[in-house]
Tab-separated table of C-alpha atoms and ligand atoms in Angstrom:
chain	number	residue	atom	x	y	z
A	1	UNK	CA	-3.868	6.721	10.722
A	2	UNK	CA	-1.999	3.769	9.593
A	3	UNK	CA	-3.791	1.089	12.307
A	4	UNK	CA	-7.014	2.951	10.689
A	5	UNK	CA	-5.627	2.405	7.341
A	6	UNK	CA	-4.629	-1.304	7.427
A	7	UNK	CA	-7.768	-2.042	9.389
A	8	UNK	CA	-9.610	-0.876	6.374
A	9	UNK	CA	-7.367	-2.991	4.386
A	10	UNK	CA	-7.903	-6.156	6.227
A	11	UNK	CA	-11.683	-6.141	6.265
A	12	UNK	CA	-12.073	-4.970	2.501
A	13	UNK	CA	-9.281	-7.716	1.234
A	14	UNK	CA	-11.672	-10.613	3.481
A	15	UNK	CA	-14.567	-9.851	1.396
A	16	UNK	CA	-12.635	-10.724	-1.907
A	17	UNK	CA	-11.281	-13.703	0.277
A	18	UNK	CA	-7.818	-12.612	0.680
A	19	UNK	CA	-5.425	-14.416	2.554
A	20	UNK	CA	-2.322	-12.490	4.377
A	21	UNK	CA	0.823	-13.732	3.979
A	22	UNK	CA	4.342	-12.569	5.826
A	23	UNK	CA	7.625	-13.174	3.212
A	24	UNK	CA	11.129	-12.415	4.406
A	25	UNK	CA	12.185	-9.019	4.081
A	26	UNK	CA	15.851	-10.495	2.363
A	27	UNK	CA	16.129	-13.118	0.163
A	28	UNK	CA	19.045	-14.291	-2.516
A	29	UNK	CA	19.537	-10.879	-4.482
A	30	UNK	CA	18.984	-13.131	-7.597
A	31	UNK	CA	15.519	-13.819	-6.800
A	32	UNK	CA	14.847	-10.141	-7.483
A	33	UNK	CA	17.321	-9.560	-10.970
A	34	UNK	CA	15.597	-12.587	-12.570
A	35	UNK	CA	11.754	-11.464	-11.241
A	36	UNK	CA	12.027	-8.047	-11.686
A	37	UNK	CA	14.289	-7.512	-14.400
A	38	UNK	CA	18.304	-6.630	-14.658
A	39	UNK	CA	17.596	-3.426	-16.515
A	40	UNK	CA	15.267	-2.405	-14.464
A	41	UNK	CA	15.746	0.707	-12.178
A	42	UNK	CA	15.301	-1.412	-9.297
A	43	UNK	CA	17.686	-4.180	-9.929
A	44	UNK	CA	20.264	-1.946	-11.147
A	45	UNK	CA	20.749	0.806	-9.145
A	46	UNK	CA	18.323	1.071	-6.002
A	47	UNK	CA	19.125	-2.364	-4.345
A	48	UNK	CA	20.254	-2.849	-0.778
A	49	UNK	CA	22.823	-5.849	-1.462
A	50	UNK	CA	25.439	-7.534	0.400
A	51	UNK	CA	27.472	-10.427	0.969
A	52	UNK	CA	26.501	-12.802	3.265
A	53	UNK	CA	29.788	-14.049	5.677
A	54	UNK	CA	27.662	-17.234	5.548
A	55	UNK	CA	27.888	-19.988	8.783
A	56	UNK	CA	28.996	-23.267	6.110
A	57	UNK	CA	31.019	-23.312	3.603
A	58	UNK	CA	28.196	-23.543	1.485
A	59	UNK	CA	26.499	-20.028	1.849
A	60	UNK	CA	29.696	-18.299	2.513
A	61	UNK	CA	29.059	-15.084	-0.343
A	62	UNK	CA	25.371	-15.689	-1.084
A	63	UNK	CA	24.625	-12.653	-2.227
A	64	UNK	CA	21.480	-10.974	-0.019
A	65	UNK	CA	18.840	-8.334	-0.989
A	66	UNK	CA	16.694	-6.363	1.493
A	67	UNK	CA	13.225	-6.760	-0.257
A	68	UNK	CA	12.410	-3.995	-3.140
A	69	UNK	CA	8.957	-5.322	-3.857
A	70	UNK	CA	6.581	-7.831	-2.791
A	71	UNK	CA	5.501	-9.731	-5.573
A	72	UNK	CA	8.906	-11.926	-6.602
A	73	UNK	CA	8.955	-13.320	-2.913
A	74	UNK	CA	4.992	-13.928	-2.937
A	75	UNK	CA	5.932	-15.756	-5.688
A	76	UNK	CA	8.792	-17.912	-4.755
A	77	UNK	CA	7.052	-19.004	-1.497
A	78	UNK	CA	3.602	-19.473	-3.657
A	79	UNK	CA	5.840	-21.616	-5.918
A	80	UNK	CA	8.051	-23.269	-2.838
A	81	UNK	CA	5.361	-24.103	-0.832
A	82	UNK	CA	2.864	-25.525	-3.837
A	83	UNK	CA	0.125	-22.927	-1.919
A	84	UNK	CA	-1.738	-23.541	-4.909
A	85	UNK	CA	-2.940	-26.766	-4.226
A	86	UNK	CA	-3.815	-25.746	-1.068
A	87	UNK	CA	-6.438	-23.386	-2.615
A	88	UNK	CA	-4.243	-20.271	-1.332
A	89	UNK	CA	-4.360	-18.213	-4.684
A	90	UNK	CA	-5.352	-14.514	-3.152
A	91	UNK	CA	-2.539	-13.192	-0.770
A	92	UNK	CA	-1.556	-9.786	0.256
A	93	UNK	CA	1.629	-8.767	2.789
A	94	UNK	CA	1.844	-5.787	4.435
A	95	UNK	CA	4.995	-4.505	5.354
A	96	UNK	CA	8.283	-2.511	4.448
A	97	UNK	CA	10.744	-2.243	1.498
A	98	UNK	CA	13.907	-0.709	0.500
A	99	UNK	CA	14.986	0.710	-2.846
A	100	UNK	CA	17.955	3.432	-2.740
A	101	UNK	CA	16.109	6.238	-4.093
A	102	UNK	CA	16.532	10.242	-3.615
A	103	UNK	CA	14.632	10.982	-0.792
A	104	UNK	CA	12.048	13.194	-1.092
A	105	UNK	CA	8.122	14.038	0.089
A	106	UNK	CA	6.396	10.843	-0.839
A	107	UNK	CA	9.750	9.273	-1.470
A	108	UNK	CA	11.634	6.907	1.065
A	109	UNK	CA	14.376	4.353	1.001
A	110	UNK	CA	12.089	2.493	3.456
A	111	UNK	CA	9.016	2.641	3.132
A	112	UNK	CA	5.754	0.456	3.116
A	113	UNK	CA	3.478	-1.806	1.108
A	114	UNK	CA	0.276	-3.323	1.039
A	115	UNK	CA	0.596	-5.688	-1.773
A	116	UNK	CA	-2.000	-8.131	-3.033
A	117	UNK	CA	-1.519	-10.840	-5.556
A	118	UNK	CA	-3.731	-13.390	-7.294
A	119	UNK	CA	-1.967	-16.365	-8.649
A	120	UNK	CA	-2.658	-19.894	-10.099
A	121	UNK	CA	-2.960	-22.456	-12.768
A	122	UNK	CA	-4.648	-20.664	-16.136
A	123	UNK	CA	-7.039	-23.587	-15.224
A	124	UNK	CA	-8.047	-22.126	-12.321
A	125	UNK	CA	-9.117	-18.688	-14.299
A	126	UNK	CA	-6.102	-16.431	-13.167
A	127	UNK	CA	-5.527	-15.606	-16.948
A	128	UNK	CA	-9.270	-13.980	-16.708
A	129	UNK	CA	-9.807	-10.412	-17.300
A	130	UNK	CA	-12.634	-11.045	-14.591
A	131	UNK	CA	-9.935	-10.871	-12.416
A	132	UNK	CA	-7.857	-7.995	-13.306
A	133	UNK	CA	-11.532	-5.847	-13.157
A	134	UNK	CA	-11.669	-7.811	-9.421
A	135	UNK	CA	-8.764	-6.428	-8.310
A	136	UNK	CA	-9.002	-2.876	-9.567
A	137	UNK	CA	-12.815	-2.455	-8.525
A	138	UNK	CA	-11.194	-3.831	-5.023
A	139	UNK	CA	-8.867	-0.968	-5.073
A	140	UNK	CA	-11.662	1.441	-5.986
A	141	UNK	CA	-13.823	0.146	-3.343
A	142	UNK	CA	-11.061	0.446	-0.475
A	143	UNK	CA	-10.329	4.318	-1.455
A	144	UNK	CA	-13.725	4.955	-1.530
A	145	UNK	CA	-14.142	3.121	2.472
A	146	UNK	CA	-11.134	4.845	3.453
A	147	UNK	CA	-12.760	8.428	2.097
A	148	UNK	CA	-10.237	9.131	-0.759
A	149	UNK	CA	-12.191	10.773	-3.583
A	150	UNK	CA	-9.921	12.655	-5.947
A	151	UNK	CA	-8.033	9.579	-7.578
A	152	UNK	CA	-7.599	8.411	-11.105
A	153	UNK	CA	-7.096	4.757	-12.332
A	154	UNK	CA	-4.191	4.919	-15.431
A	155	UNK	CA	-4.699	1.998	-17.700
A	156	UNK	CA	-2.924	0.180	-20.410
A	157	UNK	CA	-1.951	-2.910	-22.160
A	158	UNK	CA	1.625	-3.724	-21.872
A	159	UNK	CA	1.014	-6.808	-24.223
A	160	UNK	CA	2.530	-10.073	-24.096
A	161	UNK	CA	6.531	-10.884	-24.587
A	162	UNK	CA	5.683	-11.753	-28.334
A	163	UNK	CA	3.531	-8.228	-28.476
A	164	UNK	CA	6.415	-6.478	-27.127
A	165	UNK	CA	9.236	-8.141	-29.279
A	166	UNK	CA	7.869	-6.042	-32.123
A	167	UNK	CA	7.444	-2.941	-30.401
A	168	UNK	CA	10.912	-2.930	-28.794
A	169	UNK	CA	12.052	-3.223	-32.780
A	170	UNK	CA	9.680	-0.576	-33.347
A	171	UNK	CA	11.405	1.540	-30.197
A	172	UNK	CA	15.038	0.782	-31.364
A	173	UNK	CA	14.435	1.640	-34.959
A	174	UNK	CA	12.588	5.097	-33.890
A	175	UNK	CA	15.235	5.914	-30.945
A	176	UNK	CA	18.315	4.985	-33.684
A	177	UNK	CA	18.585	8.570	-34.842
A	178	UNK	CA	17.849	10.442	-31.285
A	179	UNK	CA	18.775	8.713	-28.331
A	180	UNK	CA	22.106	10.821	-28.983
A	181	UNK	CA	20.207	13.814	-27.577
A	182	UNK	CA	18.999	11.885	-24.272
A	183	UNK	CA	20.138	11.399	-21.180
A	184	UNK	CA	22.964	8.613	-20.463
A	185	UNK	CA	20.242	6.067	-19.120
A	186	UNK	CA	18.173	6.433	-21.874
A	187	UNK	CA	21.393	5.978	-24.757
A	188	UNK	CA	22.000	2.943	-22.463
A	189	UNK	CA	18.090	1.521	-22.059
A	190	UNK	CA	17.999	2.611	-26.193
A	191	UNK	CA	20.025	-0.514	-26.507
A	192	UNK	CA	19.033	-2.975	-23.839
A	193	UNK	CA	15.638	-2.300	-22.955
A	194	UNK	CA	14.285	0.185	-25.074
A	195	UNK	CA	10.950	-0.296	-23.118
A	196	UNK	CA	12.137	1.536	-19.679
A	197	UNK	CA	12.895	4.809	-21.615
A	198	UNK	CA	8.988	5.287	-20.392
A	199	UNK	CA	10.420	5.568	-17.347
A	200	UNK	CA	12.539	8.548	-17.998
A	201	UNK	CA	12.109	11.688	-15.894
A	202	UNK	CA	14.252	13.926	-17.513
A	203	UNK	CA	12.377	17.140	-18.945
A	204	UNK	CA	14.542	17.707	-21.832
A	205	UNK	CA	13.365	13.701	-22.629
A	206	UNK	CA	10.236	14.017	-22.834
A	207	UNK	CA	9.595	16.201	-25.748
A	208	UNK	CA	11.771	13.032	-27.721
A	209	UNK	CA	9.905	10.556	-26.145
A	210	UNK	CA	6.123	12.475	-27.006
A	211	UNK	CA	7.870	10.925	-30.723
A	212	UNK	CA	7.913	6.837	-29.961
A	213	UNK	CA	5.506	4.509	-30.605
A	214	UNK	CA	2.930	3.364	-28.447
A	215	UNK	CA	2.900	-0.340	-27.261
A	216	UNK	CA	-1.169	0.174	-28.358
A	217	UNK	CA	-0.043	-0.362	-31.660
A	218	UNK	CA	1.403	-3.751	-31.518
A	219	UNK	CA	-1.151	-5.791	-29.481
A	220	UNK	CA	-2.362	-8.972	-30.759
A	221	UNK	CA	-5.463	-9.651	-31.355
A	222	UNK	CA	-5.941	-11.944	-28.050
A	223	UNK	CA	-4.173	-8.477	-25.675
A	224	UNK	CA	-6.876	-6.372	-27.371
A	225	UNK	CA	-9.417	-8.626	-26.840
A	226	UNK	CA	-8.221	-9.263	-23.184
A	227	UNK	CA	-7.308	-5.791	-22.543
A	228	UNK	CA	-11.271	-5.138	-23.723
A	229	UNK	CA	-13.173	-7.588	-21.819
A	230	UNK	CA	-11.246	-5.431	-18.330
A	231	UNK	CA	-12.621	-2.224	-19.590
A	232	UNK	CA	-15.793	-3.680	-20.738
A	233	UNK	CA	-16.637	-5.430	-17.057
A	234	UNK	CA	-14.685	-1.655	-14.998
A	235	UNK	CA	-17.641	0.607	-16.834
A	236	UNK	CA	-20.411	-2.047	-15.964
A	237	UNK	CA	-19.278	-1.975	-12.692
A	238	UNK	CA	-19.114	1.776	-12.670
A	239	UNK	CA	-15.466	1.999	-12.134
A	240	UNK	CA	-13.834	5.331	-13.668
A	241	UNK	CA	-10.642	5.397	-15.413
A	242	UNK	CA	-8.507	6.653	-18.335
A	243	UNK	CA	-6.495	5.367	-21.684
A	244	UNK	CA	-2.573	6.218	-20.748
A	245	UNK	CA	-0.650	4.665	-23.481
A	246	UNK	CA	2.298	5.479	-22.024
A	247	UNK	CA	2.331	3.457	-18.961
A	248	UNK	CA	4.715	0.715	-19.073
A	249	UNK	CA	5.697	0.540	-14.825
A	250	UNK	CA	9.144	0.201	-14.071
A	251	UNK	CA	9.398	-3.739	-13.402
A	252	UNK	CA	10.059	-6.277	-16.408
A	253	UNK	CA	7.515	-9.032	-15.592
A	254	UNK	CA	4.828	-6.951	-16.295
A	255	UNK	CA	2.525	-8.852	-19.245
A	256	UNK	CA	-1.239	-7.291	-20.617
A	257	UNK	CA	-2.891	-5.077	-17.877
A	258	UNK	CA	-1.074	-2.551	-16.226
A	259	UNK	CA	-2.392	0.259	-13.697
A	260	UNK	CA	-1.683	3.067	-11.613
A	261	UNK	CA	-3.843	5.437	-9.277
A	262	UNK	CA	-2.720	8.508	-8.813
A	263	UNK	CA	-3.922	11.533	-6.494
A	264	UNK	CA	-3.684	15.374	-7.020
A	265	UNK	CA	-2.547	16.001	-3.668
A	266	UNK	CA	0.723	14.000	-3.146
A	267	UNK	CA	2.554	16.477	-5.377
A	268	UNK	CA	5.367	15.086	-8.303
A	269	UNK	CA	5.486	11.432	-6.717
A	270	UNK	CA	1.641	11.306	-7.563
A	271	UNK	CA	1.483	7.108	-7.912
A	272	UNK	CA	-0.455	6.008	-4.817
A	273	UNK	CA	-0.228	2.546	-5.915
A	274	UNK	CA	1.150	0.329	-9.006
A	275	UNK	CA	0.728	-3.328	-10.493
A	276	UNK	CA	-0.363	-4.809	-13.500
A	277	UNK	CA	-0.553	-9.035	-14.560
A	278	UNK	CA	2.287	-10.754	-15.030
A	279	UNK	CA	1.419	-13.854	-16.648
A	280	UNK	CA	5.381	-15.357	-17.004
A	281	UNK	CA	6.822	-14.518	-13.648
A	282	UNK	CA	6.296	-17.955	-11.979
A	283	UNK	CA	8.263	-19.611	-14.621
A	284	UNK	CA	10.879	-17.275	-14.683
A	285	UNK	CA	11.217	-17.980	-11.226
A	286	UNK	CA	11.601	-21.567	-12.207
A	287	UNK	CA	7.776	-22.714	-11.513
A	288	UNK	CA	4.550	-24.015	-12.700
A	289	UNK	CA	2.623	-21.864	-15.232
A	290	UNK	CA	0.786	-19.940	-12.855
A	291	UNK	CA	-0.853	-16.789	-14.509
A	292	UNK	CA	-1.219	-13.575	-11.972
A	293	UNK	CA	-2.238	-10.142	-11.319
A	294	UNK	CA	-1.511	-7.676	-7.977
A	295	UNK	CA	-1.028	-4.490	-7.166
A	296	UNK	CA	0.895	-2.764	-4.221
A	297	UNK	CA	-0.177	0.205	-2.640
A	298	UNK	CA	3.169	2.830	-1.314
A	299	UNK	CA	1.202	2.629	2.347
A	300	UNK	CA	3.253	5.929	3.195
A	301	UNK	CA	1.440	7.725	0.240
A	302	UNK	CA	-1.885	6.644	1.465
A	303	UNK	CA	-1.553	8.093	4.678
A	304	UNK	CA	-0.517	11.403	3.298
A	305	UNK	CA	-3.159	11.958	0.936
A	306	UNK	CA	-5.664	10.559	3.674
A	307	UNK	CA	-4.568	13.636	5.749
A	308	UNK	CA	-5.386	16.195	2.992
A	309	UNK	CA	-8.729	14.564	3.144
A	310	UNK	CA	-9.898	13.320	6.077
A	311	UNK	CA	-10.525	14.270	9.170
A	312	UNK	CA	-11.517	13.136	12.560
A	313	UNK	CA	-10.585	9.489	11.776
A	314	UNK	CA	-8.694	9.094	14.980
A	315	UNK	CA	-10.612	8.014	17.820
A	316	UNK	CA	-10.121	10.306	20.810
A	317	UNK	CA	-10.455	9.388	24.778
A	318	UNK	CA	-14.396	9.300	25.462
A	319	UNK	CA	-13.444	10.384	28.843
A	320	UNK	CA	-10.926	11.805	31.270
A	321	UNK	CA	-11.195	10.532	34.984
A	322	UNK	CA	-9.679	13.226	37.141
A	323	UNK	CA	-8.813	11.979	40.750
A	324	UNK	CA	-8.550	14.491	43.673
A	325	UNK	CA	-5.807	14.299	46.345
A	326	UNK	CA	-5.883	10.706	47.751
A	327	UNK	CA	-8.108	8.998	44.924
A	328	UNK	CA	-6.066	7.385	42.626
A	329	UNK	CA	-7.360	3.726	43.664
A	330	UNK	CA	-11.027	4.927	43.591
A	331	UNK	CA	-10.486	6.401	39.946
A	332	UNK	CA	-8.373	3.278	38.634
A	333	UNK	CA	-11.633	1.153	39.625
A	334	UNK	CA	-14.089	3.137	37.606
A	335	UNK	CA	-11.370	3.668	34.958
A	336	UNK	CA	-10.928	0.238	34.670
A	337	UNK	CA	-15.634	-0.673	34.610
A	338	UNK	CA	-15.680	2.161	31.842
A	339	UNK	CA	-12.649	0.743	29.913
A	340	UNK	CA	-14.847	-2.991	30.547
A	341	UNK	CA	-17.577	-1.120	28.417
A	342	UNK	CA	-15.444	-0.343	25.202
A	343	UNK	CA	-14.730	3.568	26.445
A	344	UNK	CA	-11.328	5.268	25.812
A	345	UNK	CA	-10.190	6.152	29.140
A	346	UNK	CA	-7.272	8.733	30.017
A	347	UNK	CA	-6.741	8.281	33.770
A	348	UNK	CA	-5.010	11.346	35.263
A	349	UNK	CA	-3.155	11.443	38.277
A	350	UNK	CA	-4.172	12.718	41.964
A	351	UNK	CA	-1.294	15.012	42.623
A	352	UNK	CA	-3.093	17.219	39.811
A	353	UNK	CA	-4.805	20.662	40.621
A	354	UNK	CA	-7.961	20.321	39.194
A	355	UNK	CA	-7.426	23.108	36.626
A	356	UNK	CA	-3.983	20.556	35.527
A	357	UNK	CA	-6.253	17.935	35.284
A	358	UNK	CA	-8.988	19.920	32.652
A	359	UNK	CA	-5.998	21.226	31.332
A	360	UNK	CA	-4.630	17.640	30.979
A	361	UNK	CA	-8.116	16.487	29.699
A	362	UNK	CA	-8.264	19.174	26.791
A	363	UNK	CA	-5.202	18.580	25.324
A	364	UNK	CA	-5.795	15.119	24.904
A	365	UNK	CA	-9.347	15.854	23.467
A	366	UNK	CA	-11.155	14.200	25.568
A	367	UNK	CA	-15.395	14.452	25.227
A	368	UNK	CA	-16.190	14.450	29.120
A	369	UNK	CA	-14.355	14.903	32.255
A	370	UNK	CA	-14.981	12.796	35.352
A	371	UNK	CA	-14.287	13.986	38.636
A	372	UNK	CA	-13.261	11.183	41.212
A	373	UNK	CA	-13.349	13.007	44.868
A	374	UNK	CA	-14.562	11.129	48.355
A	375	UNK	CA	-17.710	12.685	48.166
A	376	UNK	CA	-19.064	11.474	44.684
A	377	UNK	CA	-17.618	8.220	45.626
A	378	UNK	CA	-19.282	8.402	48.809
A	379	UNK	CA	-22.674	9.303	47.333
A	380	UNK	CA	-21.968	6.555	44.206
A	381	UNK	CA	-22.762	9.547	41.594
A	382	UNK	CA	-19.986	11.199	39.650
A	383	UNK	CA	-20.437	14.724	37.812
A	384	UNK	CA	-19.924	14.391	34.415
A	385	UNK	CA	-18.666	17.796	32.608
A	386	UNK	CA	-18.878	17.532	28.546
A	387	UNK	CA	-15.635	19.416	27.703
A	388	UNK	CA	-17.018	20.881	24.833
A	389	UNK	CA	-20.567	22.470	25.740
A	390	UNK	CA	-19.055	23.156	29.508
A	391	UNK	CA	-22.120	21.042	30.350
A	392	UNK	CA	-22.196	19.050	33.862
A	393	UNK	CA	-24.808	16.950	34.808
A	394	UNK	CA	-25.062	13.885	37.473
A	395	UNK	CA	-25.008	10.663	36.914
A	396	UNK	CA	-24.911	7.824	39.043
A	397	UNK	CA	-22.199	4.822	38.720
A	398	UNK	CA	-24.163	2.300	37.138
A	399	UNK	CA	-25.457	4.603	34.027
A	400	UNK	CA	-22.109	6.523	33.527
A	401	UNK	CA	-20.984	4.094	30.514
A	402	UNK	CA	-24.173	4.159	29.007
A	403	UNK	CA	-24.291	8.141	28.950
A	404	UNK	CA	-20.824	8.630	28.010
A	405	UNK	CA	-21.600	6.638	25.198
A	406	UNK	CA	-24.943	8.687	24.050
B	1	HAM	P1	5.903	-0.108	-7.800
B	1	HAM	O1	5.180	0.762	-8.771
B	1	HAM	O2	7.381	-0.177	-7.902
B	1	HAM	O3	5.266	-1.549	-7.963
B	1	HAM	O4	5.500	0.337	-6.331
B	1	HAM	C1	4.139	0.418	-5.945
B	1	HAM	C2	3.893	1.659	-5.119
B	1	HAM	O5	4.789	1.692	-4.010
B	1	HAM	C3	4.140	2.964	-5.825
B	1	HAM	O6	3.015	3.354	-6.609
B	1	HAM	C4	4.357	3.919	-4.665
B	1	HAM	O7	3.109	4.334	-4.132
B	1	HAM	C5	5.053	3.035	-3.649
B	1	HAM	N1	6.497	3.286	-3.659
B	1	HAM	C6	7.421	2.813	-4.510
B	1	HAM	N2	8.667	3.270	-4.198
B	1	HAM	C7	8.506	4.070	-3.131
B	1	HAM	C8	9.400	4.858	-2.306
B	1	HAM	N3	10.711	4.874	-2.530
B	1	HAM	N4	8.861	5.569	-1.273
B	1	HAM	C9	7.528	5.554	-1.027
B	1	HAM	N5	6.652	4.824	-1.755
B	1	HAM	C10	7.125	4.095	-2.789
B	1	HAM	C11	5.656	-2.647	-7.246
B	1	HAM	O8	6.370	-2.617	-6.289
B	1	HAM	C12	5.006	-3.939	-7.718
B	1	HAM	N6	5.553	-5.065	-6.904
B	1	HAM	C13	3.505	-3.864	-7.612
B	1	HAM	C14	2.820	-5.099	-8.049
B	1	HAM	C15	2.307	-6.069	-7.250
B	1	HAM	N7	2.634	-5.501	-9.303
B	1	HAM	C16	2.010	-6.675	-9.305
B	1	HAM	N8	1.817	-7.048	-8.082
């Protein structure tokens, strides 16, 4: 499922010219509290963070972060190794990452990403809402390869830093009078980052929170417009989605567009994938201006959802060669012509009854079985048996492949 899964991923990400790139799965824990924000959930309180002993002097206590998130170290190397200029502005990493979470179905403290970012000089059209459509009607495109049906594209406008200086004013001012009645992490976010009481989870919140304002409200002109042109260029590309005004993600660097799919059958962690544009982070991170948008799919998710869905994706052995007492050389040879011809080949063993070796040959789910005894190989024609249909016919060496394969 997963090889399936990231071999869909591969081919659909080439055809938008995606590049892969491998980051490190630590790097200096500050890399992460300045990209993804100190108030964040994240940074705060799901980090895996220690000391390094350090080999010099010199990096003796550095403090170390196993990766939560691709998208700060795509960044730093994009930035560190000026991949810009050499046209490498569409990457994507596959791989895992740790946040110290509850665990629960859907919900690890390692698990995996497919991330995929595009980043570059405003020049260069990053800034473009042709590319924030590009990357979600990418998306759409791979769930609809990879037979996922049932999903729904959330959409909203986070705004710009400007955009959201108001409405965090707005937020304080409206939370003032009842963040007394919330939970301790919202009294606290109430006051830093009024923002990330979106991400509250609490039941007894939510009613409060139904109250705020929405971030809709205090969009400039220019996020409108921007926020327009995406939907505008999604329905002419017949991409479905829906208006959630409520979606704000749970990382800071977040700027206009933000997005999440969900699917009905993953249960309460419903998010099969996250991202949104994040048009300051390369600065932040002490770089060029270099406007972006990605996404990053929770691979583990993807999987599970697939299995509610699809079936028969696996490729099962096309055939099971059975030797009889003595024939394990003879059976290895025409294993080994079939497996020359692109088969799947189980080879059994010749100490097997013959009823082990159908039994053998089932289990695996294997379409034929092949019989390898001194007579067939005598007589250069083996007696193919379709497990299935209990259907045997002859065929001689030199034709096998080809009528496995019909
Ligand atoms: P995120 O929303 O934190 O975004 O994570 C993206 C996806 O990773 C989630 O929708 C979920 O499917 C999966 N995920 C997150 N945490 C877990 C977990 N503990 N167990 C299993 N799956 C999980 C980001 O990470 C951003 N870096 C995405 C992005 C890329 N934005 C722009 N570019």
């Amino acid at each position: 499922m997963w090889n399936f899964v990231e071999a869909a991923v591969r081919d659909v990400f080439r055809a938008y010219n995606f590049q892969e790139i491998r980051t490190p799965i630590f790097e200096a824990t500050e890399l992460f509290a300045r990209g993804v924000g100190e108030e964040t959930d994240i940074v705060s309180k799901e980090m895996y963070t220690w000391e390094d002993r350090g080999r010099a002097e010199s990096d003796k206590g550095q403090s170390l972060t196993l990766r939560p998130e691709a998208t700060a170290g795509i960044v730093r190397a994009y930035i560190e190794h000026k991949l810009g200029d050499r046209g490498l502005n569409k990457l994507y990493c596959i791989g895992p990452m740790f946040r110290r979470e509850r665990p629960q179905k859907g919900r690890y403290r390692q698990f995996y990403q497919i991330d995929a970012e595009i980043i570059g000089p405003a020049s260069a059209g990053s800034e473009s809402p042709a590319r924030d459509a590009e990357i979600l009607e990418m998306l759409a495109t791979l769930l609809d390869r990879l037979g996922i049906r049932d999903w729904n594209l959330e959409l909203n406008s986070v705004g710009t830093p400007n955009d959201r200086a108001a409405f965090n004013e707005a937020l304080r001012k409206a939370l003032d009078p009842v963040k007394d009645k919330m939970c301790g992490d919202c009294q606290r976010r109430a006051v830093t980052n009024p923002l990330r009481v979106f991400d509250c989870k609490v039941p007894e919140d939510q009613p409060i929170i139904e109250t705020l304002p929405r971030i809709t409200q205090f969009l400039s002109e220019d996020s409108r417009e921007h926020f327009e042109a995406v939907q505008e260029i999604l329905k002419a590309v017949g991409v479905p989605f829906r208006i959630n005004d409520r979606l704000v993600r749970g990382l800071d660097y977040y700027t206009r567009t933000a997005f999440e799919f969900t699917h009905g059958a993953l249960g309460a962690q419903n998010a099969i994938l996250g991202g949104g544009r994040y048009d300051g982070l390369s600065e932040a991170l002490g770089g060029p201006a270099a406007p972006g948008i990605g996404f990053a799919i929770g691979e583990d998710r993807l999987v599970m959802s697939l299995k509610e869905t699809a079936e028969g994706v696996l490729r099962k052995p096309d055939a099971y060669v059975a030797p009889m007492a003595g024939m394990n050389a003879a059976a290895a040879r025409l294993a080994r012509e079939l497996r020359r011809h692109d088969l799947v080949v189980e080879l059994g063993d010749d100490t097997f009854r013959l009823k082990k070796s159908f039994e053998a040959a089932t289990k695996v789910g294997a379409k034929y079985i092949l019989i390898v005894g001194e007579n067939e190989v005598t007589a250069d024609v083996f007696s193919l048996k379709n497990l299935a249909t209990g259907e045997q016919v002859s065929v001689p060496r030199r034709e096998l492949a080809a009528r496995i394969r019909a």
